[in-house]
Each structure stands twice: as structure tokens, then as C-alpha cells.
Coordinates of C-alpha atoms in Angstrom, one line a residue:
X592 CA -8.9 39.5 -0.1
X593 CA -7.6 36.7 -2.3
X594 CA -8.9 33.1 -2.3
X595 CA -5.7 31.9 -0.7
X596 CA -5.9 34.4 2.1
X597 CA -9.5 33.5 2.8
X598 CA -8.9 29.8 3.0
X599 CA -5.4 29.3 4.3
X600 CA -5.5 28.5 8.1
X601 CA -3.0 30.2 10.5
X602 CA 0.5 28.8 10.4
X603 CA 1.4 26.7 13.4
X604 CA 4.3 27.8 15.5
X605 CA 5.1 24.4 16.9
X606 CA 4.5 20.7 16.0
X607 CA 1.8 20.4 18.7
X608 CA -1.2 18.6 17.2
X609 CA -3.5 21.3 18.5
X610 CA -1.7 23.8 16.3
X611 CA -1.2 21.5 13.3
X612 CA -4.9 20.5 13.4
X613 CA -4.0 16.8 13.1
X614 CA -1.9 14.2 15.0
X615 CA 1.2 12.9 13.2
X616 CA 0.9 9.1 13.5
X617 CA 3.6 6.4 13.8
X618 CA 3.9 3.7 11.1
X619 CA 1.3 1.0 11.4
X620 CA 2.6 -2.1 13.2
X621 CA 1.3 -4.5 10.6
X622 CA 2.0 -7.7 12.6
X623 CA 0.3 -6.5 15.7
X624 CA -2.1 -9.2 16.9
X625 CA -5.2 -7.0 17.2
X626 CA -4.5 -5.3 13.9
X627 CA -4.0 -8.7 12.1
X628 CA -7.4 -9.8 13.5
X629 CA -9.1 -6.5 12.7
X630 CA -7.8 -6.3 9.2
X631 CA -8.5 -10.0 8.5
X632 CA -12.1 -9.6 9.7
X633 CA -12.6 -6.4 7.6
X634 CA -11.1 -8.1 4.5
X635 CA -13.4 -11.1 5.1
X636 CA -16.5 -8.9 5.6
X637 CA -15.5 -6.9 2.5
X638 CA -15.3 -10.1 0.4
X639 CA -18.5 -11.6 1.8
X640 CA -20.7 -8.5 1.9
X641 CA -18.9 -6.1 -0.5
X642 CA -21.7 -6.3 -3.0
X643 CA -24.3 -5.3 -0.4
X644 CA -22.2 -2.4 0.8
X645 CA -21.2 -1.2 -2.7
X646 CA -21.9 2.5 -3.0
X647 CA -21.0 2.8 -6.6
X648 CA -24.5 2.3 -7.9
X649 CA -25.7 5.1 -5.5
X650 CA -23.2 7.4 -7.0
X651 CA -25.3 7.5 -10.1
X652 CA -27.3 10.2 -8.3
X653 CA -24.2 12.4 -8.2
X654 CA -23.2 14.6 -11.1
X655 CA -21.3 12.7 -13.8
X656 CA -19.0 15.5 -14.9
X657 CA -16.2 15.0 -17.4
X658 CA -13.4 17.3 -16.5
X659 CA -10.8 19.3 -18.4
X660 CA -7.3 20.2 -17.6
X661 CA -6.0 22.4 -20.4
X662 CA -2.6 23.2 -18.8
X663 CA -0.7 26.3 -19.8
X664 CA 0.2 26.9 -23.5
X665 CA -0.8 23.3 -24.3
X666 CA 1.5 21.8 -21.7
X667 CA 0.7 20.1 -18.4
X668 CA 2.6 18.6 -15.5
X669 CA 1.0 15.7 -13.6
X670 CA 2.0 14.1 -10.3
X671 CA 1.0 10.6 -9.3
X672 CA 1.3 9.2 -5.8
X673 CA -0.3 6.1 -4.2
X674 CA -0.3 4.1 -0.9
X675 CA 0.4 7.2 1.1
X676 CA -1.5 7.2 4.3
X677 CA 0.8 5.5 6.8
X678 CA 3.3 6.9 9.2
X679 CA 4.0 10.7 9.3
X680 CA 7.7 10.6 8.4
X681 CA 7.3 8.7 5.2
X682 CA 4.0 10.2 4.1
X683 CA 5.0 13.7 4.8
X684 CA 8.4 13.3 3.2
X685 CA 6.7 12.5 -0.1
X686 CA 4.0 15.2 0.4
X687 CA 6.7 17.8 1.1
X688 CA 8.5 17.0 -2.1
X689 CA 5.3 17.0 -4.1
X690 CA 4.4 20.4 -2.7
X691 CA 7.7 22.2 -3.6
X692 CA 7.5 24.6 -6.5
X693 CA 10.1 22.5 -8.4
X694 CA 12.4 19.5 -7.9
X695 CA 16.0 19.2 -9.0
X696 CA 16.3 15.6 -10.3
X697 CA 19.8 14.8 -11.6
X698 CA 20.1 18.2 -13.1
X699 CA 16.6 18.5 -14.4
X700 CA 14.4 21.1 -12.7
X701 CA 10.8 19.8 -12.9
X702 CA 7.9 22.0 -11.7
X703 CA 5.2 20.9 -9.3
X704 CA 2.3 19.1 -11.0
X705 CA -0.7 21.2 -11.9
X706 CA -2.7 18.0 -11.3
X707 CA -2.1 15.5 -8.5
X708 CA -3.5 12.0 -8.8
X709 CA -3.8 9.8 -5.7
X710 CA -3.9 6.2 -6.9
X711 CA -5.5 4.5 -3.9
X712 CA -4.9 3.5 -0.3
X713 CA -4.9 7.1 1.0
X714 CA -5.3 5.8 4.5
X715 CA -4.1 2.8 6.7
X716 CA -4.9 0.5 8.2
X717 CA -8.7 1.1 7.8
X718 CA -10.7 4.0 6.5
X719 CA -12.3 6.5 8.9
X720 CA -12.7 10.2 9.2
X721 CA -10.0 10.6 11.9
X722 CA -7.6 8.3 10.0
X723 CA -7.9 10.3 6.9
X724 CA -7.4 13.5 8.8
X725 CA -4.2 12.3 10.6
X726 CA -2.6 10.2 7.8
X727 CA -3.6 11.9 4.6
X728 CA -5.4 15.3 4.7
X729 CA -3.4 16.7 7.6
X730 CA 0.1 15.9 6.2
X731 CA -0.8 17.1 2.7
X732 CA -2.3 20.4 4.1
X733 CA 0.9 20.9 6.1
X734 CA 3.0 20.4 3.0
X735 CA 0.9 22.8 0.8
X736 CA -1.3 24.8 3.2
X737 CA -2.9 27.1 0.6
X738 CA -3.0 28.1 -3.0
X739 CA 0.5 28.8 -4.4
X740 CA 1.7 32.4 -4.4
X741 CA 2.0 32.3 -8.2
X742 CA 0.3 30.2 -10.8
X743 CA -3.0 28.3 -10.8
X744 CA -4.1 26.2 -7.9
X745 CA -3.4 22.5 -8.6
X746 CA -6.2 20.0 -8.9
X747 CA -6.4 16.7 -7.1
X748 CA -8.1 13.5 -8.3
X749 CA -8.2 10.3 -6.3
X750 CA -9.3 6.7 -6.8
X751 CA -10.0 4.2 -4.0
X752 CA -7.8 1.3 -3.0
X753 CA -8.8 -1.7 -0.9
X754 CA -8.1 0.1 2.4
X755 CA -10.3 3.0 1.3
X756 CA -13.0 0.5 0.7
X757 CA -13.0 -1.1 4.2
X758 CA -15.8 1.2 5.4
X759 CA -17.8 0.9 2.2
X760 CA -16.2 4.0 0.7
X761 CA -18.0 6.4 3.1
X762 CA -15.0 8.4 4.4
X763 CA -13.4 8.5 0.9
X764 CA -16.5 10.1 -0.7
X765 CA -16.8 12.6 2.2
X766 CA -13.2 13.7 1.7
X767 CA -12.7 13.6 -2.1
X768 CA -16.1 13.8 -3.7
X769 CA -18.7 15.2 -1.3
X770 CA -18.5 18.9 -2.0
X771 CA -18.1 21.0 -5.1
X772 CA -14.7 22.8 -5.1
X773 CA -13.5 21.1 -1.9
X774 CA -9.8 21.3 -0.9
X775 CA -7.0 19.4 0.7
X776 CA -4.6 22.2 1.6
X777 CA -3.6 23.9 -1.6
X778 CA -5.0 21.2 -3.8
X779 CA -8.6 21.6 -5.1
X780 CA -10.8 18.5 -5.3
X781 CA -13.3 18.5 -8.1
X782 CA -14.5 15.0 -8.6
X783 CA -18.0 14.0 -7.6
X784 CA -17.6 10.2 -7.7
X785 CA -15.0 7.6 -6.8
X786 CA -13.9 7.5 -10.5
X787 CA -13.2 10.3 -13.0
X788 CA -12.4 11.2 -16.6
X789 CA -10.5 14.3 -17.6
X790 CA -9.3 15.7 -20.9
X791 CA -5.7 16.7 -21.0
X792 CA -3.8 18.7 -23.6
X793 CA -2.5 17.4 -27.0
X794 CA -5.0 14.6 -27.3
X795 CA -4.3 12.9 -24.0
X796 CA -7.0 11.8 -21.5
X797 CA -6.8 10.6 -17.9
X798 CA -9.3 7.9 -16.8
X799 CA -9.3 6.7 -13.2
X800 CA -11.6 3.6 -12.5
X801 CA -12.9 2.1 -9.3
X802 CA -12.8 -1.7 -9.3
X803 CA -14.0 -2.3 -5.7
X804 CA -11.6 -5.2 -4.7
X805 CA -11.3 -6.2 -8.3
X806 CA -14.8 -7.5 -8.3
X807 CA -16.4 -5.9 -11.4
X808 CA -17.2 -2.5 -13.0
X809 CA -20.7 -1.3 -12.1
X810 CA -23.1 -0.1 -14.8
X811 CA -23.3 3.6 -13.7
X812 CA -19.5 3.7 -13.9
X813 CA -19.5 2.0 -17.3
X814 CA -22.2 4.4 -18.6
X815 CA -20.1 7.4 -17.3
X816 CA -17.0 6.2 -19.1
X817 CA -18.9 5.3 -22.3
X818 CA -20.1 8.9 -22.3
X819 CA -16.6 10.2 -21.8
X820 CA -15.4 7.8 -24.6
X821 CA -17.7 9.6 -27.1
X822 CA -15.2 12.4 -27.0
X823 CA -12.3 10.1 -28.0
X824 CA -11.0 9.7 -31.5
X825 CA -8.5 7.5 -33.3
X826 CA -5.6 9.9 -32.5
X827 CA -6.3 10.2 -28.8
X828 CA -4.4 8.5 -26.1
X829 CA -5.6 7.5 -22.6
X830 CA -3.6 7.2 -19.4
X831 CA -5.5 4.6 -17.3
X832 CA -5.2 4.7 -13.5
X833 CA -6.3 1.6 -11.7
X834 CA -6.2 0.5 -8.0
X835 CA -3.8 -2.4 -8.3
X836 CA -1.2 -3.8 -10.8
X837 CA -3.4 -6.7 -11.8
X838 CA -1.0 -7.6 -14.6
X839 CA 1.5 -8.8 -11.9
X840 CA -1.2 -10.3 -9.7
X841 CA -2.5 -12.3 -12.7
X842 CA 0.7 -14.4 -12.5
X843 CA -0.8 -16.1 -9.4
X844 CA -4.5 -15.2 -10.1
X845 CA -5.2 -15.2 -13.8
X846 CA -8.6 -13.6 -13.5
X847 CA -7.2 -10.5 -11.7
X848 CA -6.7 -8.6 -15.0
X849 CA -10.1 -9.4 -16.5
X850 CA -11.9 -6.2 -15.3
X851 CA -9.2 -3.9 -16.8
X852 CA -9.1 -5.9 -20.0
X853 CA -12.9 -5.7 -20.3
X854 CA -12.8 -1.9 -19.7
X855 CA -10.1 -1.3 -22.4
X856 CA -11.8 -3.7 -24.8
X857 CA -15.3 -2.5 -24.5
X858 CA -15.0 1.2 -23.6
X859 CA -11.8 2.6 -25.2
X860 CA -10.9 0.2 -28.1
X861 CA -14.1 0.9 -30.1
X862 CA -13.2 4.6 -30.4
X863 CA -9.8 3.8 -31.9
X864 CA -8.0 5.5 -29.1
X865 CA -4.9 3.9 -27.6
X866 CA -3.9 3.2 -24.0
X867 CA -0.1 3.6 -24.0
X868 CA 0.1 3.8 -20.2
X869 CA -1.6 2.1 -17.2
X870 CA -0.6 3.2 -13.7
X871 CA -1.4 1.5 -10.4
X872 CA -0.4 1.5 -6.8
X873 CA -1.1 -1.2 -4.2
X874 CA 2.3 -2.8 -4.3
X875 CA 4.6 -0.4 -2.4
X876 CA 7.5 0.0 -4.9
X877 CA 8.2 1.2 -8.4
X878 CA 8.2 -1.3 -11.3
X879 CA 7.7 -0.9 -15.0
X880 CA 6.7 -3.6 -17.5
X881 CA 7.0 -2.6 -21.2
X882 CA 6.3 -3.6 -24.7
X883 CA 6.2 -1.5 -27.9
X884 CA 2.5 -0.8 -27.4
X885 CA 2.1 -0.1 -23.7
X886 CA 3.8 0.7 -20.4
X887 CA 2.5 -0.9 -17.2
X888 CA 3.7 1.0 -14.2
X889 CA 3.4 0.2 -10.5
X890 CA 4.2 3.1 -8.3
X891 CA 3.0 2.6 -4.7
X892 CA 5.8 4.3 -2.9
X893 CA 3.8 7.2 -1.3
X894 CA 4.4 6.3 2.3
X895 CA 3.5 2.7 3.2
X896 CA 6.0 0.1 4.1
X897 CA 8.3 -1.0 1.3
X898 CA 7.4 -4.1 -0.8
X899 CA 10.2 -6.0 -2.5
X900 CA 11.1 -6.0 -6.1
X901 CA 13.6 -8.8 -6.3
X902 CA 10.9 -11.5 -6.8
X903 CA 9.1 -9.8 -9.7
X904 CA 9.0 -12.0 -12.8
X905 CA 11.2 -10.8 -15.6
X906 CA 8.5 -11.3 -18.3
X907 CA 4.8 -11.5 -18.1
X908 CA 2.0 -12.1 -20.6
X909 CA -1.0 -9.8 -20.5
X910 CA -3.7 -10.9 -20.6
X911 CA -2.4 -14.1 -19.0
X912 CA -2.6 -17.2 -21.3
X913 CA -4.8 -19.2 -18.9
X914 CA -7.7 -16.8 -18.6
X915 CA -10.8 -16.5 -20.8
X916 CA -10.0 -12.8 -21.5
X917 CA -7.2 -13.8 -23.9
X918 CA -9.8 -15.2 -26.2
X919 CA -11.1 -11.6 -26.7
X920 CA -7.8 -9.8 -26.4
X921 CA -4.3 -10.6 -27.7
X922 CA -2.0 -11.9 -25.1
X923 CA 1.3 -9.9 -25.4
X924 CA 4.6 -10.3 -23.7
X925 CA 5.9 -7.5 -21.4
X926 CA 9.5 -7.3 -20.1
X927 CA 10.5 -5.8 -16.8
X928 CA 12.1 -2.5 -17.7
X929 CA 12.9 -0.9 -14.4
X930 CA 12.4 -1.2 -10.6
X931 CA 13.0 0.8 -7.5
X932 CA 14.5 -0.2 -5.2
X933 CA 16.9 -2.2 -7.3
X934 CA 16.6 -6.0 -6.9
X935 CA 19.9 -6.3 -5.0
X936 CA 19.0 -3.6 -2.6
X937 CA 15.5 -5.1 -2.2
X938 CA 17.1 -8.5 -1.3
X939 CA 19.4 -6.9 1.3
X940 CA 16.3 -5.2 2.9
X941 CA 14.9 -8.6 3.5
X942 CA 17.7 -9.4 6.0
X943 CA 16.6 -6.6 8.2
X944 CA 13.7 -8.7 9.4
X945 CA 15.7 -9.9 12.4
X946 CA 16.2 -6.5 14.0
X947 CA 13.0 -4.9 12.8
X948 CA 10.4 -7.6 13.5
X949 CA 10.4 -7.4 17.3
X950 CA 11.2 -3.7 17.3
X951 CA 8.4 -2.6 15.0
X952 CA 5.9 -5.2 16.3
X953 CA 6.3 -5.6 20.0
X954 CA 2.7 -6.9 20.3
X955 CA 3.7 -9.8 17.9
X956 CA 6.5 -10.9 20.2
X957 CA 4.1 -10.7 23.2
X958 CA 1.6 -12.9 21.2
X959 CA 4.1 -15.6 20.3
X960 CA 5.5 -15.4 23.9
X961 CA 2.0 -16.1 25.3
X962 CA 1.5 -18.9 22.8
X963 CA 4.8 -20.6 23.8
X964 CA 4.0 -20.2 27.5
X965 CA 0.7 -21.9 27.0
X966 CA 2.5 -24.6 25.0
X967 CA 5.3 -25.1 27.6
X968 CA 3.0 -25.4 30.6
X969 CA 1.1 -28.5 29.4
X970 CA 4.4 -30.0 28.2
X971 CA 5.8 -29.6 31.7
X972 CA 2.6 -31.2 33.1
X973 CA 3.1 -34.3 30.8
X974 CA 6.7 -35.0 31.7
X975 CA 7.2 -33.6 35.2
X976 CA 7.1 -36.0 38.2
X977 CA 5.2 -34.5 41.2
X978 CA 5.8 -36.6 44.3
X979 CA 4.7 -40.2 43.9
X980 CA 2.3 -39.5 41.0
X981 CA 3.2 -39.1 37.4
X982 CA 1.1 -37.2 34.9
X983 CA -0.3 -38.9 31.8
X984 CA 1.8 -39.2 28.7
X985 CA -0.7 -37.1 26.7
X986 CA -3.2 -34.4 27.7
X987 CA -6.0 -32.6 25.9
X988 CA -4.6 -29.1 26.6
X989 CA -1.3 -30.1 25.0
X990 CA -3.0 -31.5 22.0
X991 CA -5.0 -28.4 21.6
X992 CA -2.0 -26.1 21.8
X993 CA 0.0 -28.3 19.3
X994 CA -2.9 -28.1 16.9
X995 CA -3.2 -24.3 17.4
X996 CA 0.6 -23.9 16.8
X997 CA 0.9 -26.0 13.7
X998 CA -2.5 -24.9 12.2
X999 CA -1.7 -21.3 12.8
X1000 CA 1.7 -21.6 11.1
X1001 CA 0.0 -23.2 8.0
X1002 CA -2.6 -20.5 7.8
X1003 CA 0.1 -17.9 8.3
X1004 CA 1.9 -19.2 5.2
X1005 CA -1.2 -18.5 3.1
X1006 CA -3.9 -16.5 4.9
X1007 CA -7.5 -17.1 3.8
X1008 CA -7.8 -13.5 2.7
X1009 CA -4.8 -13.6 0.4
X1010 CA -5.3 -13.8 -3.3
X1011 CA -4.0 -16.5 -5.5
X1012 CA -3.9 -20.3 -5.1
X1013 CA -2.5 -22.3 -2.3
X1014 CA 0.4 -24.4 -3.7
X1015 CA 2.4 -27.3 -2.2
X1016 CA 5.1 -24.8 -1.2
X1017 CA 2.7 -23.0 1.1
X1018 CA 1.8 -26.3 2.9
X1019 CA 5.4 -27.5 3.2
X1020 CA 6.7 -24.2 4.5
X1021 CA 3.8 -23.7 6.8
X1022 CA 4.2 -27.2 8.3
X1023 CA 7.9 -26.8 8.6
X1024 CA 7.5 -23.5 10.4
X1025 CA 4.9 -25.1 12.7
X1026 CA 7.1 -28.0 13.7
X1027 CA 10.0 -25.7 14.2
X1028 CA 8.0 -23.7 16.7
X1029 CA 7.0 -27.0 18.4
X1030 CA 10.7 -28.0 18.5
X1031 CA 11.5 -24.6 20.1
X1032 CA 8.8 -25.2 22.7
X1033 CA 10.3 -28.6 23.5
X1034 CA 13.7 -27.0 24.0
X1035 CA 12.2 -24.3 26.2
X1036 CA 10.4 -26.9 28.2
X1037 CA 13.6 -28.9 28.7
X1038 CA 15.4 -25.8 30.0
X1039 CA 12.5 -24.7 32.2
X1040 CA 12.5 -28.2 33.9
X1041 CA 16.0 -27.5 35.0
X1042 CA 15.0 -24.5 36.9
X1043 CA 13.5 -24.5 40.4
X1044 CA 10.2 -22.8 39.5
X1045 CA 8.4 -26.1 38.6
X1046 CA 8.5 -27.2 42.2
X1047 CA 7.0 -24.1 43.6
X1048 CA 3.5 -24.4 45.0
X1049 CA 0.5 -23.5 42.8
X1050 CA -0.1 -20.9 41.3
X1051 CA 3.5 -19.6 41.4
X1052 CA 4.8 -21.8 38.5
X1053 CA 2.5 -20.3 35.8
X1054 CA 3.1 -16.8 37.3
X1055 CA 6.9 -17.3 37.0
X1056 CA 6.4 -18.6 33.5
X1057 CA 4.4 -15.5 32.4
X1058 CA 6.9 -13.1 34.0
X1059 CA 10.2 -14.8 33.1
X1060 CA 9.7 -17.4 30.5
X1061 CA 7.2 -15.5 28.3
X1062 CA 9.2 -12.4 27.4
X1063 CA 12.4 -14.4 26.7
X1064 CA 10.8 -17.1 24.6
X1065 CA 8.7 -14.5 22.8
X1066 CA 11.8 -12.7 21.6
X1067 CA 13.4 -16.0 20.6
X1068 CA 10.3 -17.2 18.9
X1069 CA 9.9 -13.9 17.0
X1070 CA 13.5 -14.4 15.7
X1071 CA 12.4 -17.9 14.6
X1072 CA 9.5 -16.3 12.7
X1073 CA 11.9 -13.9 11.1
X1074 CA 14.1 -16.9 10.0
X1075 CA 11.0 -18.5 8.5
X1076 CA 10.0 -15.3 6.7
X1077 CA 13.4 -14.9 5.2
X1078 CA 13.5 -18.5 4.0
X1079 CA 9.9 -18.5 2.8
X1080 CA 10.5 -15.2 0.9
X1081 CA 13.1 -17.0 -1.2
X1082 CA 10.3 -19.2 -2.4
X1083 CA 7.9 -16.4 -3.0
X1084 CA 5.8 -17.1 0.1
X1085 CA 5.0 -14.5 2.8
X1086 CA 6.8 -11.8 0.9
X1087 CA 4.3 -9.3 2.1
X1088 CA 4.8 -10.3 5.8
X1089 CA 8.5 -10.3 5.4
X1090 CA 8.4 -6.6 4.5
X1091 CA 5.3 -5.6 6.4
X1092 CA 6.9 -6.9 9.6
X1093 CA 9.8 -4.5 9.0
X1094 CA 7.8 -1.4 8.2
X1095 CA 10.6 0.0 6.1
X1096 CA 10.0 3.7 5.6
X1097 CA 12.8 4.5 3.2
X1098 CA 12.9 3.9 -0.6
X1099 CA 9.8 5.9 -1.5
X1100 CA 8.7 6.8 -5.0
X1101 CA 6.2 8.8 -7.0
X1102 CA 5.8 9.9 -10.6
X1103 CA 6.1 13.3 -12.3
X1104 CA 4.8 13.4 -15.8
X1105 CA 4.9 16.1 -18.5
X1106 CA 2.7 16.5 -21.5
X1107 CA 4.4 18.7 -24.1
X1108 CA 2.8 20.8 -26.7
X1109 CA 4.0 18.4 -29.4
X1110 CA 2.0 15.6 -27.8
X1111 CA 4.8 13.6 -26.1
X1112 CA 4.3 12.4 -22.6
X1113 CA 7.4 12.0 -20.5
X1114 CA 7.4 10.0 -17.2
X1115 CA 10.0 10.9 -14.6
X1116 CA 10.0 8.2 -11.9
X1117 CA 11.1 9.9 -8.7
X1118 CA 13.0 8.0 -6.0
X1119 CA 13.5 9.0 -2.4
X1120 CA 16.2 6.9 -0.9
X1121 CA 15.8 8.2 2.7
X1122 CA 12.8 9.9 4.3
X1123 CA 13.0 12.6 6.9
X1124 CA 12.7 11.9 10.6
X1125 CA 13.6 15.3 12.1
X1126 CA 11.1 18.2 11.5
X1127 CA 10.6 21.7 12.6
X1128 CA 7.8 24.2 12.3
X1129 CA 8.1 27.0 9.8
X1130 CA 5.8 29.7 11.3
X1131 CA 7.2 32.6 9.4
X1132 CA 7.3 31.0 6.0
X1133 CA 5.8 32.8 2.9
X1134 CA 2.2 32.2 1.9
X1135 CA 1.8 28.7 0.4
X1136 CA 5.0 27.3 1.8
X1137 CA 5.1 24.2 3.9
X1138 CA 4.2 24.5 7.6
X1139 CA 6.7 21.8 8.6
X1140 CA 10.3 21.7 7.2
X1141 CA 12.9 18.9 7.4
X1142 CA 15.9 19.8 9.5
X1143 CA 18.1 18.1 6.9
X1144 CA 17.3 18.6 3.2
X1145 CA 15.3 15.8 1.5
X1146 CA 17.0 14.4 -1.6
X1147 CA 15.2 13.0 -4.6
X1148 CA 16.6 11.5 -7.8
X1149 CA 15.4 9.6 -10.8
X1150 CA 14.7 5.9 -10.3
X1151 CA 15.5 5.3 -14.0
X1152 CA 15.9 7.4 -17.1
X1153 CA 12.7 9.3 -18.3
X1154 CA 10.3 7.3 -20.4
X1155 CA 8.9 9.1 -23.4
X1156 CA 5.6 8.1 -24.9
X1157 CA 4.1 9.4 -28.2

């Protein structure tokens, strides 16, 4: 009996989770109140205690293997995907395309990668065994349930993103690095640590590093890569895979790129080898910065909500001019060479916030409705005459609610967990948003006072407010938040919230790369304009074919012309 026949589970006949072996999940509602609180707390804990929970030094006890992917006849195909573990429709659409024997991209027939690299954030919103099962491993197993009928079994390597780190990397190591010759569907996992080095054909190497929230590179990891670098020579070239596009983040936070610069400068540069390509996920779009020496590619379109491209700077300097790293490394200009989605389409996506915010995040509308109800009731108490007595002009509950509303709006403009500096625009936009919400509360109070509910006996007025006023004002206030997000996004503020609140599943992307026998590496950026939403089981499919098929064909195209590196 073949290896595939031994390991491939039975094909499901329906989309029932009991048959699939996992539960297809809906997209994460990123502005849900409990999720905002949970993610904020986890981010804060990771920042405060990340060094104490860091498992990278412990990985020194695991084998430090250096891998080899020789390809076939000196050629190799590599797929790259990142930020993939969100809702089933988007995640599985990308997984399905990656799993097909070949893709027709604008007339080019490109075979499936013999290596699949996952570039971080394989699960959302936080890492756990069940989350990985439902949002990552399950969909990818359904897409490629066993070894292909022909050809070698593809290999999978993965690095950790910030969401993989929220449990201290425990679930990530169990899935990707715990067992020798493990598997995720038809892909074989070989790595033993959260980072890897593998030799590729024609003098190319693939290094994937683990920065742990961009903090630093631990000594065992540096020793591992220094050992791998002993095999490099002046004619070799390294594709470096990192968790985040720190070259872009360094525009706001100049120190963000320091760890990557240190790694290249101290580990790779002494060997004489070059780094013509650095790839990252984390930002959920495709963007490429280029100069004659290097390509800096962001490709985080594996399944998570779309992140905009229209506010990307047209030119950046790497390392940035106002960081100490530039004293050790030359600061070079990079021009924005290509993006997906295109800036105009990205800008149009922003306007969808009005319809998608309350639809995708009903809990957020409930939260702001509750806030406005608690703000309206003390306002009514201040101005409403009850018999012969008149309430005081000012009350402590009203003062508290005003402080909560305005303070919350200011914090929302620049959350404490967000990277980069707080500028004047964050304060001005936050205060403007806060006062706009207060003005809406005053208008709501004025309208409520003209209704008969205020004269009802206690406790009927607050009950009526909760049942009638809360839902209506919650919807209106969420539209005001949407207006704020659209305006703030024009100034580069709350861009993440503008798009996270929409949870846009379309406009996904991944990379397919080819190393030819003559040593050239060609990058094919793959764009998926529309993900699938209607699926059907494929119980009678051939061995190695997908368990779940789209009812309508998925279409992929090139996001831009192929990029050739030598």
C-alpha cells in the first residue's frame, strides 16, 4: 500500500463538520467588543511578558537541521502564502488554488509549488489548537488531502507571525515543528524549530527567521543561521522570509527594520552572498518595493481581511535615515513597483465601511448603542423637569460618561498597542470624533425628550431607552464611526480599523516562484479578485484531489508582470 493510501483520510460526502474533521469558520469580526478587549490584552501581555514566555531559546534542544530542496533537473517551484487563517471562504479559496496541479495565469500554465512557505499568522484571532485546526490545518487538508497522484510530495515550511505568538508559540510548534515528517494534508512538514534554512537549486537559499514581535534575534537562532551561512559563497543568493514588512513600518517606527538589517549585515554579508529578495506578510495586500540590488515584497493576502494599498509611500529609504542601523548599512532608496489591489480600487474599498461596519460587527453597534444610552440618560436627568423640582445643571454620572466617550475616541485613534508614534493628527482626529459623538448624544437626548417615555414611572424610562433608543442610536453612531474612519483614513489614521471593520474577503494574493536551471528566479504575483462562497463536497474525486470544490470556477490572474531576479 502506498504512503498516500495509508495516510489519506476518507473523503467526506457532505460539508458536515463531522465528516470534514473541522468546522469551517466565519470571518473574524475584528471590531467586536470582546475581541477588541481580548486581543488588546493579549498584545499587552505579549509586549510586557514576551521575553519571559519566549520559547526560542528552548528550541536549542531541538535538532538544528539545515534542509535541502534540490527540485527536479535543477529547477524548483515555490509557493508563498501568509496571513491565511481567517474565514473559511477566503482561506479555502487560496488553499484550493495553491493545491491545484497547475494554474492558468494569463496564458501561462504554472505548476503547483514543490515547496509551500507560510509566512506568518496562520491563525486568527489568537493561537490555539482548535483555532489552527479549523482555520488553517483543516482547510489546507481539504484542499490537498493527500500526496499527489504523480510527482513528489510537496514540503511545507512556516514562520510565526504575531498572532501565532499570542500563546507563546505553543500551538505553532505542535503543528509545524513537533514531529519528524509530520503533515498537513498533502504537504509534509519537516522543520524542527520556528525558523529554518534550506538549500535550493542553482545557488539559491531560503532563510525564514523568527523575530518574536520584532524584539530581537535570540542566540540559538543566530548560531543556527551562522552555521547555515558557512555553506554560502560569494555566488550564492538568499531569499529571506520575515514576519512583517519592517521596511514599510520603519516609516513610522524607524527601529522596526533594525533586526532584519542586523541579520543581513552580520550573518549573510560576511559570506559574500547576496539577498536579492525579502518577503513578508502581516499587511494583507501585495506590494513590491524595488531598487537595482533588492526586491522587498509584501504578500499577506492568504485569507485575512484586506489592508489598503493607496496610502503606501511611493518611495522609502532602507534602512531609514533616522535610525542607528544606517551607520552600519547603506541607506538606499526603494520605489514602489507594484501593488494589489491597485490604489484606485483600494480607495473605493474604503467607502464600503458604511454598509459593512454594522453588518460585519453587530456587537460593535450594540456597544456604541449601550454607550450612547448611558450617555443620554444622565443628560436627560440634567435638563428634564420632574414636577416642582429641577435636577442640577451638572452631575457626576454625566461627567464620567463624557470622559469615557471622549477619552475612548482619543485612544481609538491611536491604540496603546499600536506601533509608531502618536502625532498631532491622532489627537486632533480623536478629539474631533469624541466631540462628534457627544454632539450626536445631545441630538438624541433632544429627540428623546420630545417623546412621552421620560414621564413614565421608574424604571420604565431606562427600559424603554434600552429597548427602543439603544438599537437605533447604536446604528446611527456606528455610521458616525464609519464616517470618522473614512475621514481619518485620508490622513493615514485608523487605516487598519477602516478595513478591519469591513472584513473584505476579496482581493487575495499569493506568490508562485520558479528557480530555473540557469539560476534565474521568477516571481509570479497571483491575484484572486473574488473568493468563492458556494461550495460542494467532492466525494468521488480522484486520490489527492480537493475534498471541497467551488460551485463556480475560481479565477486567478497575475497582479503584475513577472519579476525576474538573477
